[in-house]
Tab-separated table of C-alpha atoms and ligand atoms in Angstrom:
chain	number	residue	atom	x	y	z
B	1	MET	CA	-80.792	70.067	-99.538
B	2	ALA	CA	-77.100	69.314	-99.129
B	3	THR	CA	-75.995	66.040	-97.545
B	4	LEU	CA	-73.257	66.046	-94.922
B	5	ILE	CA	-71.557	62.732	-95.633
B	6	GLY	CA	-68.938	62.719	-92.882
B	7	GLY	CA	-65.523	63.938	-91.928
B	8	ILE	CA	-61.836	63.172	-92.159
B	9	ALA	CA	-59.117	64.402	-89.797
B	10	VAL	CA	-55.501	64.151	-90.872
B	11	SER	CA	-52.089	65.491	-89.826
B	12	HIS	CA	-50.435	68.159	-92.003
B	13	VAL	CA	-46.651	67.850	-91.439
B	14	PRO	CA	-44.626	69.688	-94.165
B	15	ALA	CA	-42.168	66.756	-94.465
B	16	ILE	CA	-45.075	64.728	-95.914
B	17	GLY	CA	-45.329	67.257	-98.753
B	18	ARG	CA	-41.589	66.878	-99.385
B	19	ALA	CA	-41.892	63.042	-99.427
B	20	ILE	CA	-44.747	63.272	-101.972
B	21	ALA	CA	-42.787	65.706	-104.160
B	22	ASP	CA	-39.768	63.357	-104.084
B	23	HIS	CA	-41.872	60.162	-104.681
B	24	ARG	CA	-40.610	58.535	-101.490
B	25	GLN	CA	-43.903	56.891	-100.468
B	26	ASP	CA	-42.439	53.356	-100.675
B	27	GLU	CA	-39.293	54.030	-98.642
B	28	PRO	CA	-39.173	52.240	-95.244
B	29	TYR	CA	-39.637	55.473	-93.257
B	30	TRP	CA	-42.700	56.520	-95.249
B	31	LYS	CA	-44.464	53.330	-96.341
B	32	PRO	CA	-46.227	52.532	-93.026
B	33	PHE	CA	-47.573	56.092	-92.987
B	34	PHE	CA	-48.804	56.265	-96.604
B	35	ASP	CA	-50.205	52.703	-96.405
B	36	GLY	CA	-52.734	53.978	-93.875
B	37	PHE	CA	-54.598	56.034	-96.493
B	38	GLY	CA	-56.184	53.267	-98.604
B	39	PRO	CA	-59.460	53.056	-96.620
B	40	ALA	CA	-59.795	56.873	-96.708
B	41	HIS	CA	-59.416	56.855	-100.506
B	42	ASP	CA	-61.960	54.007	-100.772
B	43	TRP	CA	-64.422	55.928	-98.599
B	44	LEU	CA	-64.027	59.118	-100.673
B	45	ASP	CA	-64.515	57.086	-103.900
B	46	ARG	CA	-67.712	55.600	-102.465
B	47	MET	CA	-69.134	58.737	-100.819
B	48	LYS	CA	-68.216	61.133	-103.646
B	49	PRO	CA	-68.104	64.560	-101.978
B	50	ASP	CA	-68.871	67.393	-104.420
B	51	VAL	CA	-67.357	69.990	-102.104
B	52	VAL	CA	-65.334	70.023	-98.868
B	53	VAL	CA	-65.075	72.365	-95.883
B	54	VAL	CA	-61.476	72.349	-94.628
B	55	LEU	CA	-60.806	73.254	-90.982
B	56	TYR	CA	-57.132	74.086	-90.563
B	57	ASN	CA	-54.749	76.569	-88.948
B	58	ASP	CA	-52.657	79.085	-90.836
B	59	HIS	CA	-48.987	79.086	-89.740
B	60	GLY	CA	-48.011	82.656	-90.633
B	61	LEU	CA	-48.655	82.676	-94.395
B	62	ASN	CA	-52.004	84.472	-94.670
B	63	PHE	CA	-52.291	85.745	-91.085
B	64	PHE	CA	-49.340	86.867	-89.001
B	65	LEU	CA	-49.071	87.613	-85.295
B	66	ASP	CA	-50.020	91.268	-85.841
B	67	LYS	CA	-53.516	90.350	-87.106
B	68	MET	CA	-54.834	87.003	-85.942
B	69	PRO	CA	-58.527	86.199	-86.288
B	70	THR	CA	-59.775	83.506	-83.917
B	71	PHE	CA	-61.954	82.111	-86.717
B	72	ALA	CA	-61.743	83.034	-90.409
B	73	ILE	CA	-63.468	81.685	-93.530
B	74	GLY	CA	-62.596	81.926	-97.198
B	75	ALA	CA	-65.109	83.311	-99.700
B	76	ALA	CA	-62.977	83.245	-102.835
B	77	PRO	CA	-63.325	81.471	-106.193
B	78	SER	CA	-59.812	80.034	-105.729
B	79	TYR	CA	-57.040	79.896	-103.143
B	80	ALA	CA	-53.384	80.300	-104.040
B	81	ASN	CA	-50.679	78.436	-102.160
B	82	ALA	CA	-47.230	79.897	-101.376
B	83	ASP	CA	-44.135	78.700	-99.547
B	84	GLU	CA	-44.263	79.930	-95.968
B	85	GLY	CA	-40.697	78.744	-95.395
B	86	TRP	CA	-40.592	74.942	-95.662
B	87	GLY	CA	-39.334	74.938	-99.256
B	88	LEU	CA	-42.168	72.770	-100.563
B	89	PRO	CA	-43.113	73.024	-104.254
B	90	VAL	CA	-45.874	75.604	-104.615
B	91	HIS	CA	-49.195	73.916	-105.343
B	92	ALA	CA	-51.477	75.047	-108.195
B	93	PRO	CA	-54.382	77.192	-106.880
B	94	PHE	CA	-57.190	75.237	-105.205
B	95	ALA	CA	-60.771	75.709	-106.445
B	96	GLY	CA	-63.089	77.494	-104.032
B	97	ALA	CA	-66.851	77.155	-103.582
B	98	PRO	CA	-68.013	80.749	-103.008
B	99	ASP	CA	-71.731	79.889	-103.037
B	100	LEU	CA	-71.221	77.530	-100.104
B	101	SER	CA	-68.859	80.041	-98.433
B	102	TRP	CA	-71.497	82.776	-98.454
B	103	HIS	CA	-74.194	80.393	-97.271
B	104	LEU	CA	-71.963	79.314	-94.350
B	105	ILE	CA	-71.068	82.922	-93.508
B	106	GLU	CA	-74.742	83.969	-93.424
B	107	HIS	CA	-75.691	80.962	-91.309
B	108	LEU	CA	-72.744	81.114	-88.891
B	109	VAL	CA	-73.002	84.857	-88.293
B	110	GLY	CA	-76.741	84.254	-87.813
B	111	GLU	CA	-75.790	81.771	-85.057
B	112	GLU	CA	-73.460	84.391	-83.492
B	113	PHE	CA	-70.176	82.916	-84.754
B	114	ASP	CA	-68.636	86.079	-86.207
B	115	LEU	CA	-65.913	84.788	-88.516
B	116	THR	CA	-63.509	87.029	-90.405
B	117	THR	CA	-64.587	86.836	-94.056
B	118	CYS	CA	-61.721	86.574	-96.550
B	119	GLN	CA	-62.412	87.181	-100.237
B	120	GLU	CA	-58.722	86.592	-100.834
B	121	MET	CA	-56.745	84.025	-98.884
B	122	LEU	CA	-53.434	82.197	-99.262
B	123	VAL	CA	-53.430	78.615	-97.979
B	124	ASP	CA	-50.346	76.994	-96.448
B	125	HIS	CA	-49.091	73.413	-95.929
B	126	ALA	CA	-51.889	72.755	-93.438
B	127	PHE	CA	-54.373	72.988	-96.337
B	128	GLY	CA	-52.265	71.676	-99.233
B	129	VAL	CA	-50.602	68.594	-97.710
B	130	PRO	CA	-53.904	66.973	-96.601
B	131	MET	CA	-55.397	67.634	-100.064
B	132	GLU	CA	-52.457	65.800	-101.651
B	133	LEU	CA	-52.790	62.943	-99.165
B	134	LEU	CA	-56.524	62.479	-99.692
B	135	TRP	CA	-56.614	63.067	-103.491
B	136	PRO	CA	-53.138	61.956	-104.602
B	137	GLY	CA	-52.262	63.046	-108.125
B	138	ARG	CA	-55.653	64.606	-108.814
B	139	ALA	CA	-57.560	67.782	-108.116
B	140	PRO	CA	-59.500	67.774	-104.835
B	141	PRO	CA	-63.145	68.930	-104.867
B	142	PRO	CA	-63.793	72.681	-104.549
B	143	ALA	CA	-63.216	73.758	-100.954
B	144	VAL	CA	-64.201	76.295	-98.326
B	145	PRO	CA	-61.227	76.927	-96.009
B	146	VAL	CA	-62.036	77.680	-92.359
B	147	CYS	CA	-59.107	78.822	-90.181
B	148	ILE	CA	-59.009	78.268	-86.430
B	149	ASN	CA	-56.281	80.091	-84.510
B	150	THR	CA	-54.139	77.460	-82.780
B	151	VAL	CA	-50.989	79.595	-83.064
B	152	GLN	CA	-51.233	82.708	-80.897
B	153	HIS	CA	-52.769	82.613	-77.427
B	154	PRO	CA	-55.479	83.025	-76.321
B	155	LEU	CA	-56.848	80.164	-78.417
B	156	PRO	CA	-60.551	79.362	-78.719
B	157	SER	CA	-61.529	76.709	-76.182
B	158	ALA	CA	-62.226	73.101	-77.130
B	159	ARG	CA	-65.870	73.736	-76.233
B	160	ARG	CA	-66.051	76.776	-78.518
B	161	CYS	CA	-64.478	74.813	-81.382
B	162	PHE	CA	-66.916	71.938	-80.842
B	163	ARG	CA	-69.824	74.401	-80.929
B	164	LEU	CA	-68.462	76.038	-84.071
B	165	GLY	CA	-68.419	72.548	-85.613
B	166	GLN	CA	-72.022	71.941	-84.533
B	167	ALA	CA	-73.113	75.233	-86.122
B	168	LEU	CA	-71.176	74.352	-89.266
B	169	GLY	CA	-72.931	70.980	-89.490
B	170	ARG	CA	-76.343	72.654	-89.177
B	171	ALA	CA	-75.325	75.248	-91.777
B	172	ILE	CA	-74.176	72.603	-94.271
B	173	GLU	CA	-77.431	70.671	-93.931
B	174	ALA	CA	-79.426	73.894	-94.407
B	175	TRP	CA	-77.696	74.613	-97.760
B	176	PRO	CA	-80.555	74.374	-100.282
B	177	VAL	CA	-78.425	72.770	-102.969
B	178	ASP	CA	-78.196	69.087	-103.895
B	179	GLN	CA	-74.495	68.634	-103.094
B	180	ARG	CA	-72.541	66.123	-101.026
B	181	VAL	CA	-70.320	67.815	-98.461
B	182	ALA	CA	-67.454	66.423	-96.357
B	183	VAL	CA	-65.674	68.219	-93.516
B	184	ILE	CA	-61.894	67.831	-93.410
B	185	ALA	CA	-59.859	68.752	-90.306
B	186	THR	CA	-56.083	69.045	-90.432
B	187	GLY	CA	-53.274	69.149	-87.846
B	188	GLY	CA	-52.300	67.192	-84.742
B	189	LEU	CA	-52.003	64.812	-83.195
B	190	SER	CA	-49.557	65.364	-80.318
B	191	HIS	CA	-46.426	67.315	-81.144
B	192	GLN	CA	-44.257	70.126	-79.860
B	193	LEU	CA	-41.733	71.742	-82.171
B	194	ASP	CA	-39.852	74.005	-79.790
B	195	GLY	CA	-38.865	74.684	-76.195
B	196	ALA	CA	-37.776	72.262	-73.487
B	197	ARG	CA	-40.352	69.666	-74.578
B	198	ALA	CA	-39.447	69.739	-78.315
B	199	GLY	CA	-40.177	66.269	-79.710
B	200	PHE	CA	-42.908	65.606	-77.114
B	201	ILE	CA	-45.445	62.974	-78.180
B	202	ASN	CA	-48.248	61.553	-75.987
B	203	LYS	CA	-49.518	58.298	-77.457
B	204	SER	CA	-51.998	57.534	-74.677
B	205	PHE	CA	-53.677	60.960	-74.974
B	206	ASP	CA	-53.787	60.641	-78.784
B	207	GLN	CA	-55.445	57.215	-78.434
B	208	LEU	CA	-57.958	58.677	-75.993
B	209	CYS	CA	-58.782	61.447	-78.507
B	210	LEU	CA	-59.112	58.958	-81.388
B	211	ASP	CA	-61.581	56.984	-79.267
B	212	LYS	CA	-63.601	59.929	-77.888
B	213	LEU	CA	-63.821	61.818	-81.211
B	214	VAL	CA	-66.199	59.057	-82.324
B	215	SER	CA	-67.721	57.711	-79.099
B	216	ASP	CA	-68.113	60.865	-76.996
B	217	PRO	CA	-66.573	64.027	-78.470
B	218	GLU	CA	-68.154	66.256	-75.828
B	219	ALA	CA	-65.850	64.582	-73.294
B	220	LEU	CA	-62.940	66.378	-75.003
B	221	THR	CA	-64.593	69.770	-74.552
B	222	GLY	CA	-63.865	69.657	-70.811
B	223	TYR	CA	-60.130	70.225	-71.347
B	224	SER	CA	-58.838	73.771	-70.916
B	225	THR	CA	-56.331	75.146	-73.432
B	226	ARG	CA	-53.583	74.847	-70.805
B	227	GLU	CA	-54.470	71.182	-70.256
B	228	LEU	CA	-54.470	70.535	-74.004
B	229	VAL	CA	-50.997	72.110	-74.318
B	230	GLU	CA	-49.775	69.936	-71.443
B	231	LEU	CA	-51.305	66.748	-72.832
B	232	SER	CA	-50.740	67.138	-76.568
B	233	GLY	CA	-47.864	69.652	-76.850
B	234	SER	CA	-47.862	73.315	-77.793
B	235	GLN	CA	-48.578	72.471	-81.461
B	236	GLY	CA	-50.633	69.387	-80.605
B	237	VAL	CA	-53.435	71.827	-79.759
B	238	GLU	CA	-54.194	71.485	-83.474
B	239	VAL	CA	-56.481	68.700	-82.207
B	240	LEU	CA	-58.983	71.586	-81.812
B	241	MET	CA	-59.704	71.210	-85.555
B	242	TRP	CA	-60.450	67.514	-85.057
B	243	ILE	CA	-62.868	68.369	-82.232
B	244	ALA	CA	-64.642	70.923	-84.467
B	245	MET	CA	-64.933	68.347	-87.271
B	246	SER	CA	-66.494	65.816	-84.925
B	247	GLY	CA	-68.898	68.495	-83.694
B	248	ALA	CA	-70.077	69.052	-87.268
B	249	MET	CA	-71.543	65.548	-87.539
B	250	THR	CA	-75.304	65.846	-87.360
B	251	GLY	CA	-76.155	62.158	-87.069
B	252	ARG	CA	-74.615	59.264	-85.197
B	253	ARG	CA	-70.884	59.020	-85.881
B	254	ARG	CA	-69.686	55.770	-87.422
B	255	ARG	CA	-65.952	55.060	-87.379
B	256	VAL	CA	-64.817	54.091	-90.876
B	257	HIS	CA	-61.060	54.094	-90.355
B	258	THR	CA	-58.318	55.073	-87.918
B	259	HIS	CA	-54.575	55.113	-88.569
B	260	TYR	CA	-51.861	56.244	-86.173
B	261	HIS	CA	-48.131	56.340	-86.841
B	262	ILE	CA	-45.267	57.679	-84.671
B	263	PRO	CA	-43.377	59.726	-85.619
B	264	ILE	CA	-43.562	61.642	-88.848
B	265	SER	CA	-41.002	64.398	-88.385
B	266	ASN	CA	-41.822	65.537	-84.819
B	267	THR	CA	-45.487	64.602	-84.970
B	268	ALA	CA	-47.759	61.717	-84.044
B	269	ALA	CA	-49.450	61.326	-87.430
B	270	GLY	CA	-53.141	60.455	-87.233
B	271	LEU	CA	-55.931	59.780	-89.676
B	272	LEU	CA	-59.592	59.407	-88.754
B	273	VAL	CA	-62.535	58.873	-91.120
B	274	ILE	CA	-66.029	59.307	-89.670
B	275	GLU	CA	-69.268	58.710	-91.515
B	276	ASN	CA	-72.292	60.799	-90.616
B	277	GLU	CA	-74.970	58.114	-90.307
B	278	THR	CA	-77.738	60.306	-91.711
B	279	ALA	CA	-75.895	60.156	-95.052
B	280	ARG	CA	-75.822	56.369	-95.232
B	281	ALA	CA	-78.957	55.919	-97.259
B	282	THR	CA	-77.697	58.389	-99.845
B	283	VAL	CA	-74.551	56.573	-101.025
B	284	PRO	CA	-74.497	56.880	-104.831
B	285	ALA	CA	-74.851	53.604	-106.783
U	1	DHB	C1	-44.451	69.804	-88.105
U	1	DHB	C2	-45.789	69.621	-87.699
U	1	DHB	C3	-46.737	70.615	-87.957
U	1	DHB	O1	-48.050	70.529	-87.574
U	1	DHB	C4	-46.389	71.767	-88.626
U	1	DHB	O2	-47.347	72.681	-88.892
U	1	DHB	C5	-45.060	71.963	-89.017
U	1	DHB	C6	-44.103	70.984	-88.755
U	1	DHB	C7	-43.408	68.746	-87.873
U	1	DHB	O3	-43.624	67.773	-87.131
U	1	DHB	O4	-42.309	68.857	-88.453
U	2	FE	FE1	-49.125	72.528	-87.886
């Protein structure tokens, strides 16, 4: 059976992709942000995921406002990247894991989560930038992308996203293949890119989320979408992916690492690494 080793949640700001492309990691603006990633790299080196499930939101590259699935999942052998308008260098295609995709689709639809199945799917900065942050200069493991609509209202509720995560965790552990799986969530934390509150950041709410995502994630499922927009900003609702990731943990959650840096571009940049305690005994020698 597959082992669910844990999860990582990380922001996906396009400016990070530009800084990586321009090798600016050691400049004063960027160094405190990039320095936060060491413990995440160490954890990935130790836990050795064979495959990752990536919870993210598409920003108008693969899905546009005319056709917007609430939840979608990739089932392709590879995923091409393209520039959705930020001018970032286009990433080489990312390897998919179609066997795991089809297992997850069967299991999730069986649990009444009816995701849109995509046998072709472009992935945007919200997929590519976190892959570059977590596996700098090397190929990430094969991935199954899972899209959650945080762009066009109505959005799925925090509770629904948490339950999707729970079903995903059960599905991963029911995969009858000896593989180590990590769940990656991208987006957040608080930010608002437009309107009267452009530049809005809410450090105290972000800190509350970083605490509760490990200690009591169900507490976050009580917020309505309107409350989440108020508290985290109209794009800060990307915290829904973080809530789904936490929901996927099947054992006790152990905090491995937290990093928080304000601001990167307009965003409170967060990083959270959680170990799924049931995987502890399985760490490779
Ligand atoms: C920014 C943040 C995002 O989450 C995003 O998708 C695009 C831009 C920003 O802060 O610039
Ligand atoms: Fe975003």
